[in-house]
Amino acid sequence: MNQEESCTYRCTYCGQLNEVFVDLTAGTNQVFVEDCFVCCRPNVLKVKVDAESDSVTIEAEFEG
């Protein structure tokens, strides 16, 4: 199993695609905040990791 996966999410403020690295060893359900690299606004990322297939799903939401 890889320890890190590169994934993309769409900024909830400006719509820009952003790349983020997800630590696959940090659990199957993760929540963290990443700033958009274009508009610098914070996005709450809800990450689900399927341990069997190493697939990652990201849902971005407004912070606040």
Short mmCIF file of N, CA and C in Angstrom, two decimals:
data_model
loop_
_atom_site.label_atom_id
_atom_site.label_comp_id
_atom_site.label_asym_id
_atom_site.label_seq_id
_atom_site.Cartn_x
_atom_site.Cartn_y
_atom_site.Cartn_z
N MET A 1 0.82 -1.18 0.00
CA MET A 1 0.00 0.00 0.00
C MET A 1 0.88 1.25 0.00
N ASN A 2 0.55 2.19 -0.87
CA ASN A 2 1.23 3.48 -0.87
C ASN A 2 0.89 4.21 0.42
N GLN A 3 1.78 5.08 0.87
CA GLN A 3 1.50 5.84 2.09
C GLN A 3 0.88 7.19 1.78
N GLU A 4 1.02 7.66 0.55
CA GLU A 4 0.52 8.97 0.18
C GLU A 4 -0.11 8.92 -1.20
N GLU A 5 -1.18 9.67 -1.39
CA GLU A 5 -1.88 9.69 -2.67
C GLU A 5 -2.09 11.15 -3.08
N SER A 6 -1.78 11.47 -4.31
CA SER A 6 -2.03 12.81 -4.85
C SER A 6 -3.46 12.85 -5.39
N CYS A 7 -4.24 13.83 -4.92
CA CYS A 7 -5.64 13.94 -5.31
C CYS A 7 -5.95 15.40 -5.64
N THR A 8 -7.06 15.60 -6.33
CA THR A 8 -7.48 16.97 -6.64
C THR A 8 -8.86 17.23 -6.06
N TYR A 9 -9.09 18.51 -5.75
CA TYR A 9 -10.41 18.96 -5.32
C TYR A 9 -10.67 20.32 -5.95
N ARG A 10 -11.93 20.68 -6.08
CA ARG A 10 -12.30 21.97 -6.66
C ARG A 10 -12.59 22.94 -5.52
N CYS A 11 -11.93 24.11 -5.55
CA CYS A 11 -12.12 25.13 -4.52
C CYS A 11 -13.60 25.53 -4.48
N THR A 12 -14.15 25.57 -3.27
CA THR A 12 -15.56 25.92 -3.10
C THR A 12 -15.81 27.41 -3.26
N TYR A 13 -14.76 28.22 -3.30
CA TYR A 13 -14.90 29.67 -3.46
C TYR A 13 -14.73 30.09 -4.92
N CYS A 14 -13.60 29.70 -5.54
CA CYS A 14 -13.31 30.19 -6.89
C CYS A 14 -13.44 29.13 -7.98
N GLY A 15 -13.58 27.86 -7.59
CA GLY A 15 -13.77 26.79 -8.57
C GLY A 15 -12.49 26.22 -9.16
N GLN A 16 -11.34 26.72 -8.74
CA GLN A 16 -10.06 26.25 -9.26
C GLN A 16 -9.75 24.84 -8.76
N LEU A 17 -9.21 24.00 -9.63
CA LEU A 17 -8.75 22.68 -9.20
C LEU A 17 -7.45 22.82 -8.43
N ASN A 18 -7.35 22.11 -7.32
CA ASN A 18 -6.17 22.13 -6.46
C ASN A 18 -5.69 20.70 -6.24
N GLU A 19 -4.40 20.54 -6.08
CA GLU A 19 -3.83 19.24 -5.79
C GLU A 19 -3.46 19.17 -4.31
N VAL A 20 -3.73 18.05 -3.70
CA VAL A 20 -3.41 17.84 -2.29
C VAL A 20 -2.90 16.41 -2.12
N PHE A 21 -2.00 16.22 -1.17
CA PHE A 21 -1.51 14.88 -0.86
C PHE A 21 -2.24 14.37 0.36
N VAL A 22 -2.76 13.16 0.26
CA VAL A 22 -3.51 12.52 1.34
C VAL A 22 -2.67 11.40 1.93
N ASP A 23 -2.51 11.41 3.25
CA ASP A 23 -1.79 10.37 3.96
C ASP A 23 -2.73 9.17 4.14
N LEU A 24 -2.49 8.11 3.41
CA LEU A 24 -3.36 6.94 3.44
C LEU A 24 -3.26 6.17 4.75
N THR A 25 -2.23 6.42 5.53
CA THR A 25 -2.07 5.71 6.80
C THR A 25 -2.75 6.45 7.96
N ALA A 26 -3.36 7.60 7.69
CA ALA A 26 -3.97 8.42 8.76
C ALA A 26 -5.42 8.05 9.04
N GLY A 27 -5.91 6.98 8.46
CA GLY A 27 -7.27 6.54 8.73
C GLY A 27 -8.16 6.62 7.51
N THR A 28 -9.32 5.97 7.61
CA THR A 28 -10.22 5.90 6.46
C THR A 28 -11.10 7.14 6.32
N ASN A 29 -11.33 7.87 7.41
CA ASN A 29 -12.09 9.12 7.37
C ASN A 29 -11.23 10.22 7.95
N GLN A 30 -10.93 11.22 7.13
CA GLN A 30 -10.07 12.32 7.55
C GLN A 30 -10.76 13.65 7.23
N VAL A 31 -10.50 14.64 8.06
CA VAL A 31 -10.99 15.99 7.81
C VAL A 31 -9.83 16.95 8.07
N PHE A 32 -9.54 17.80 7.10
CA PHE A 32 -8.51 18.81 7.30
C PHE A 32 -8.81 20.01 6.41
N VAL A 33 -8.10 21.11 6.67
CA VAL A 33 -8.32 22.37 5.95
C VAL A 33 -7.12 22.64 5.06
N GLU A 34 -7.41 22.98 3.80
CA GLU A 34 -6.37 23.37 2.84
C GLU A 34 -6.77 24.69 2.21
N ASP A 35 -5.81 25.59 2.07
CA ASP A 35 -6.06 26.85 1.38
C ASP A 35 -5.92 26.67 -0.12
N CYS A 36 -6.81 27.29 -0.88
CA CYS A 36 -6.73 27.27 -2.34
C CYS A 36 -5.46 27.99 -2.78
N PHE A 37 -4.74 27.42 -3.74
CA PHE A 37 -3.49 28.05 -4.17
C PHE A 37 -3.73 29.27 -5.06
N VAL A 38 -4.97 29.51 -5.50
CA VAL A 38 -5.29 30.68 -6.32
C VAL A 38 -5.87 31.81 -5.47
N CYS A 39 -6.98 31.53 -4.75
CA CYS A 39 -7.65 32.59 -3.99
C CYS A 39 -7.28 32.61 -2.51
N CYS A 40 -6.52 31.60 -2.04
CA CYS A 40 -6.03 31.50 -0.67
C CYS A 40 -7.12 31.34 0.38
N ARG A 41 -8.33 31.01 -0.03
CA ARG A 41 -9.41 30.80 0.93
C ARG A 41 -9.39 29.36 1.43
N PRO A 42 -9.80 29.14 2.69
CA PRO A 42 -9.74 27.80 3.27
C PRO A 42 -10.89 26.91 2.82
N ASN A 43 -10.58 25.68 2.52
CA ASN A 43 -11.56 24.65 2.17
C ASN A 43 -11.44 23.52 3.18
N VAL A 44 -12.58 23.09 3.72
CA VAL A 44 -12.60 21.92 4.60
C VAL A 44 -12.71 20.69 3.70
N LEU A 45 -11.74 19.82 3.79
CA LEU A 45 -11.71 18.61 2.96
C LEU A 45 -12.10 17.41 3.80
N LYS A 46 -13.13 16.71 3.36
CA LYS A 46 -13.55 15.46 3.99
C LYS A 46 -13.08 14.34 3.07
N VAL A 47 -12.18 13.53 3.59
CA VAL A 47 -11.51 12.50 2.80
C VAL A 47 -11.96 11.13 3.28
N LYS A 48 -12.30 10.27 2.33
CA LYS A 48 -12.62 8.87 2.62
C LYS A 48 -11.65 8.01 1.84
N VAL A 49 -11.00 7.09 2.54
CA VAL A 49 -10.01 6.21 1.94
C VAL A 49 -10.55 4.78 1.99
N ASP A 50 -10.62 4.12 0.84
CA ASP A 50 -10.98 2.71 0.79
C ASP A 50 -9.67 1.93 0.91
N ALA A 51 -9.46 1.32 2.07
CA ALA A 51 -8.20 0.64 2.36
C ALA A 51 -7.93 -0.53 1.43
N GLU A 52 -8.96 -1.19 0.95
CA GLU A 52 -8.76 -2.35 0.08
C GLU A 52 -8.27 -1.97 -1.30
N SER A 53 -8.83 -0.89 -1.86
CA SER A 53 -8.45 -0.51 -3.22
C SER A 53 -7.54 0.72 -3.26
N ASP A 54 -7.23 1.32 -2.11
CA ASP A 54 -6.43 2.54 -2.03
C ASP A 54 -7.08 3.71 -2.78
N SER A 55 -8.40 3.65 -3.02
CA SER A 55 -9.06 4.76 -3.70
C SER A 55 -9.43 5.83 -2.67
N VAL A 56 -9.38 7.09 -3.13
CA VAL A 56 -9.62 8.22 -2.25
C VAL A 56 -10.73 9.08 -2.83
N THR A 57 -11.68 9.49 -1.97
CA THR A 57 -12.75 10.39 -2.36
C THR A 57 -12.63 11.65 -1.50
N ILE A 58 -12.67 12.82 -2.15
CA ILE A 58 -12.57 14.09 -1.43
C ILE A 58 -13.81 14.91 -1.68
N GLU A 59 -14.37 15.46 -0.61
CA GLU A 59 -15.49 16.38 -0.68
C GLU A 59 -15.02 17.69 -0.04
N ALA A 60 -15.10 18.79 -0.78
CA ALA A 60 -14.67 20.09 -0.27
C ALA A 60 -15.90 20.91 0.13
N GLU A 61 -15.76 21.62 1.25
CA GLU A 61 -16.82 22.48 1.76
C GLU A 61 -16.24 23.82 2.16
N PHE A 62 -17.10 24.86 2.26
CA PHE A 62 -16.68 26.15 2.78
C PHE A 62 -16.27 25.99 4.23
N GLU A 63 -15.24 26.71 4.64
CA GLU A 63 -14.92 26.73 6.06
C GLU A 63 -15.77 27.81 6.72
N GLY A 64 -16.44 27.44 7.78
CA GLY A 64 -17.23 28.44 8.52
C GLY A 64 -18.64 28.23 8.46
#
